[in-house]
Amino acid sequence: MRVSLKLKISLALAVLLLLTVGVLSKFVLLGIERYQMQRLEKNLLQQSKMAQQYISQNYLTGDERIPPANFMQQSGQRLAMYIAMLSGMEVVLSDAKGYIVGNSMPISNEAKDVSDTLHYAIQGKIAYQISGNSLIYFSPLQNDHKTMCIIEFHYSLKSNHDFLNKILWLLPGREPKDMRTFTKKELKYLPKNG
C-alpha cells in the first residue's frame, strides 16, 4: 500500500505542530513558575524588612538597654505573634545561635528538618527551603551589624501549585495532578542585599 506524498507531508506537519505546542507550553509553564517565585521572594524580603523594623523599634525603645539575646528570650514569643498577625504567615523567631525564642503556631509546628537552611541564616545569609507545599524562608535580622535573631516565615505554595495545575489541565491529554512534587529538600540562597 502506497501512502501519498500529501498524507506524508500532512502527518509530518502535524507532528511538528504538536511538538512545537508542547515545547512552547513547557516554556510558558516554566516562565509562570519562575515569575511566581520571583514575586514570592520579593514579598518575603519585604516582610522580613518590616519584621526587622518592628523588632529593632521594640528593642531600641525599651525601658532599659539589655543584650539582644536577653531581649529576644523575653520578647520573642510576643514579637512572633505580632509579626504573624501582620504578615498572615506562621512566624518562628530564633536567637543568633538558632534556638527558638518565639513561635506564632507552636502547636501546629510540624517537625521539619531545617537545620541546613537555618545554618545559612545564622551565617547572615537569606535562604529558603521548599518542602512539599510549603516554603520556609529564613532571614537574619541585624542590629549594630550583628545578627540579633533569625526570622522564619512559613508560606503555603498550594495556591501557586493549584494555579499551575489548572493551566496544565488545559493542555490536551493532561490530567490535573501536582505539576511538581518536591520529594527531596530544595534549598535556594539569596544574596544578602536582595
Tab-separated table of C-alpha atoms in Angstrom:
chain	number	residue	atom	x	y	z
A	1	MET	CA	0.000	0.000	0.000
A	2	ARG	CA	1.388	3.303	-1.069
A	3	VAL	CA	0.993	6.414	1.027
A	4	SER	CA	0.594	9.590	-0.926
A	5	LEU	CA	3.054	12.428	-0.596
A	6	LYS	CA	0.276	14.756	0.593
A	7	LEU	CA	-0.503	12.443	3.516
A	8	LYS	CA	3.178	12.135	4.487
A	9	ILE	CA	3.622	15.904	4.499
A	10	SER	CA	0.394	16.396	6.465
A	11	LEU	CA	1.495	13.873	9.118
A	12	ALA	CA	4.951	15.439	9.359
A	13	LEU	CA	3.436	18.901	9.796
A	14	ALA	CA	1.002	17.616	12.442
A	15	VAL	CA	3.864	16.029	14.408
A	16	LEU	CA	5.929	19.223	14.155
A	17	LEU	CA	2.948	21.318	15.252
A	18	LEU	CA	2.296	19.093	18.290
A	19	LEU	CA	5.990	19.155	19.196
A	20	THR	CA	6.087	22.953	18.902
A	21	VAL	CA	2.966	23.381	21.049
A	22	GLY	CA	4.401	21.013	23.660
A	23	VAL	CA	7.753	22.802	23.852
A	24	LEU	CA	6.138	26.246	23.975
A	25	SER	CA	3.724	25.082	26.693
A	26	LYS	CA	6.625	23.824	28.792
A	27	PHE	CA	8.448	27.154	28.421
A	28	VAL	CA	5.313	29.105	29.340
A	29	LEU	CA	4.775	26.971	32.460
A	30	LEU	CA	8.410	27.391	33.490
A	31	GLY	CA	8.129	31.137	32.948
A	32	ILE	CA	4.994	31.343	35.070
A	33	GLU	CA	6.619	29.312	37.833
A	34	ARG	CA	9.763	31.474	37.726
A	35	TYR	CA	7.633	34.642	37.882
A	36	GLN	CA	5.690	33.299	40.870
A	37	MET	CA	8.909	32.516	42.734
A	38	GLN	CA	10.445	35.931	41.972
A	39	ARG	CA	7.289	37.669	43.171
A	40	LEU	CA	7.244	35.497	46.302
A	41	GLU	CA	10.936	36.163	47.044
A	42	LYS	CA	10.325	39.907	46.732
A	43	ASN	CA	7.268	39.724	49.008
A	44	LEU	CA	9.111	37.699	51.661
A	45	LEU	CA	12.061	40.105	51.533
A	46	GLN	CA	9.655	42.996	52.190
A	47	GLN	CA	8.068	41.053	55.059
A	48	SER	CA	11.490	40.404	56.610
A	49	LYS	CA	12.378	44.122	56.332
A	50	MET	CA	9.098	45.001	58.058
A	51	ALA	CA	9.903	42.489	60.818
A	52	GLN	CA	13.426	43.946	61.110
A	53	GLN	CA	11.980	47.423	61.647
A	54	TYR	CA	9.417	46.236	64.152
A	55	ILE	CA	11.882	44.202	66.230
A	56	SER	CA	14.527	46.945	66.130
A	57	GLN	CA	11.961	49.538	67.165
A	58	ASN	CA	10.862	47.387	70.103
A	59	TYR	CA	14.468	46.773	71.137
A	60	LEU	CA	15.570	50.403	70.886
A	61	THR	CA	12.520	51.872	72.638
A	62	GLY	CA	12.696	49.513	75.602
A	63	ASP	CA	12.956	50.941	79.125
A	64	GLU	CA	16.419	49.601	79.799
A	65	ARG	CA	19.143	48.513	77.430
A	66	ILE	CA	19.669	44.748	77.732
A	67	PRO	CA	21.710	42.457	75.484
A	68	PRO	CA	19.891	41.404	72.274
A	69	ALA	CA	19.920	37.720	73.314
A	70	ASN	CA	18.129	38.532	76.581
A	71	PHE	CA	15.664	40.801	74.781
A	72	MET	CA	14.824	38.021	72.317
A	73	GLN	CA	14.356	35.498	75.153
A	74	GLN	CA	11.974	37.877	76.967
A	75	SER	CA	10.051	39.231	73.971
A	76	GLY	CA	10.429	36.574	71.263
A	77	GLN	CA	7.023	34.955	71.661
A	78	ARG	CA	5.149	38.277	71.686
A	79	LEU	CA	7.111	39.536	68.661
A	80	ALA	CA	6.485	36.320	66.705
A	81	MET	CA	2.734	36.555	67.363
A	82	TYR	CA	2.559	40.195	66.270
A	83	ILE	CA	4.642	39.678	63.105
A	84	ALA	CA	2.482	36.660	62.211
A	85	MET	CA	-0.612	38.811	62.620
A	86	LEU	CA	0.860	41.484	60.304
A	87	SER	CA	2.190	39.084	57.659
A	88	GLY	CA	-0.546	36.448	57.702
A	89	MET	CA	2.041	33.666	57.844
A	90	GLU	CA	3.363	31.404	60.530
A	91	VAL	CA	6.457	33.001	62.061
A	92	VAL	CA	9.234	31.429	64.104
A	93	LEU	CA	11.922	33.561	65.735
A	94	SER	CA	15.269	32.054	66.691
A	95	ASP	CA	18.140	33.692	68.507
A	96	ALA	CA	21.527	34.250	66.849
A	97	LYS	CA	22.542	30.665	67.717
A	98	GLY	CA	19.443	29.081	66.204
A	99	TYR	CA	17.428	28.329	69.356
A	100	ILE	CA	13.704	29.066	69.039
A	101	VAL	CA	12.598	32.041	71.149
A	102	GLY	CA	9.139	32.623	69.646
A	103	ASN	CA	6.633	30.676	67.563
A	104	SER	CA	3.291	32.006	66.370
A	105	MET	CA	1.845	28.490	65.970
A	106	PRO	CA	3.667	26.263	68.482
A	107	ILE	CA	1.030	23.528	68.424
A	108	SER	CA	0.852	23.083	64.656
A	109	ASN	CA	4.578	23.306	64.046
A	110	GLU	CA	5.470	20.144	62.161
A	111	ALA	CA	8.906	18.676	62.703
A	112	LYS	CA	10.763	19.688	59.534
A	113	ASP	CA	14.477	19.366	59.065
A	114	VAL	CA	15.536	22.954	58.557
A	115	SER	CA	18.948	22.783	60.210
A	116	ASP	CA	20.910	23.191	56.952
A	117	THR	CA	18.926	26.241	55.915
A	118	LEU	CA	18.990	27.707	59.410
A	119	HIS	CA	22.777	27.331	59.383
A	120	TYR	CA	22.992	29.634	56.339
A	121	ALA	CA	20.768	32.204	58.051
A	122	ILE	CA	22.978	32.103	61.154
A	123	GLN	CA	25.886	32.976	58.838
A	124	GLY	CA	23.998	36.127	57.800
A	125	LYS	CA	22.548	34.863	54.512
A	126	ILE	CA	18.939	34.831	53.368
A	127	ALA	CA	17.840	31.306	52.434
A	128	TYR	CA	14.709	29.320	51.821
A	129	GLN	CA	13.738	25.699	51.682
A	130	ILE	CA	10.859	24.179	49.745
A	131	SER	CA	9.284	21.128	51.292
A	132	GLY	CA	6.049	19.756	49.847
A	133	ASN	CA	3.508	22.552	49.525
A	134	SER	CA	5.336	24.957	51.810
A	135	LEU	CA	8.243	27.328	51.534
A	136	ILE	CA	10.221	28.095	54.677
A	137	TYR	CA	12.057	31.421	54.370
A	138	PHE	CA	14.909	32.407	56.697
A	139	SER	CA	16.255	35.913	57.110
A	140	PRO	CA	18.777	37.151	59.661
A	141	LEU	CA	17.752	40.349	61.438
A	142	GLN	CA	20.683	42.635	62.172
A	143	ASN	CA	21.300	45.190	64.912
A	144	ASP	CA	24.597	47.082	65.035
A	145	HIS	CA	25.901	44.830	62.224
A	146	LYS	CA	25.404	41.715	64.364
A	147	THR	CA	22.720	39.081	63.966
A	148	MET	CA	20.059	39.739	66.577
A	149	CYS	CA	17.740	36.912	65.564
A	150	ILE	CA	16.602	34.756	62.655
A	151	ILE	CA	13.070	35.127	61.364
A	152	GLU	CA	11.445	32.143	59.720
A	153	PHE	CA	8.321	32.619	57.589
A	154	HIS	CA	6.232	29.595	56.589
A	155	TYR	CA	4.463	30.261	53.285
A	156	SER	CA	1.983	27.877	51.661
A	157	LEU	CA	2.635	27.175	47.966
A	158	LYS	CA	-0.726	25.447	47.495
A	159	SER	CA	-2.312	28.332	45.565
A	160	ASN	CA	0.736	28.547	43.268
A	161	HIS	CA	0.586	24.798	42.600
A	162	ASP	CA	-3.183	24.907	42.064
A	163	PHE	CA	-2.802	27.702	39.508
A	164	LEU	CA	-0.120	25.778	37.584
A	165	ASN	CA	-2.247	22.632	37.718
A	166	LYS	CA	-5.220	24.486	36.229
A	167	ILE	CA	-3.054	25.678	33.350
A	168	LEU	CA	-1.571	22.207	32.908
A	169	TRP	CA	-5.069	20.727	32.857
A	170	LEU	CA	-5.930	22.938	29.889
A	171	LEU	CA	-3.280	21.208	27.800
A	172	PRO	CA	-4.644	18.311	25.752
A	173	GLY	CA	-4.093	14.831	27.133
A	174	ARG	CA	-3.185	16.017	30.633
A	175	GLU	CA	-4.869	15.208	33.900
A	176	PRO	CA	-4.841	17.656	36.804
A	177	LYS	CA	-2.081	16.382	39.076
A	178	ASP	CA	0.607	18.098	41.048
A	179	MET	CA	2.810	19.554	38.371
A	180	ARG	CA	5.818	19.412	40.594
A	181	THR	CA	6.353	17.193	43.579
A	182	PHE	CA	9.120	18.064	45.964
A	183	THR	CA	10.384	14.773	47.290
A	184	LYS	CA	13.804	15.969	48.297
A	185	LYS	CA	14.824	19.081	50.098
A	186	GLU	CA	15.450	22.036	47.829
A	187	LEU	CA	17.475	24.982	49.011
A	188	LYS	CA	17.962	28.358	47.432
A	189	TYR	CA	20.261	31.008	48.767
A	190	LEU	CA	19.699	34.649	48.007
A	191	PRO	CA	22.218	37.481	48.074
A	192	LYS	CA	22.146	39.486	51.285
A	193	ASN	CA	21.065	42.750	49.648
A	194	GLY	CA	18.188	41.140	47.750
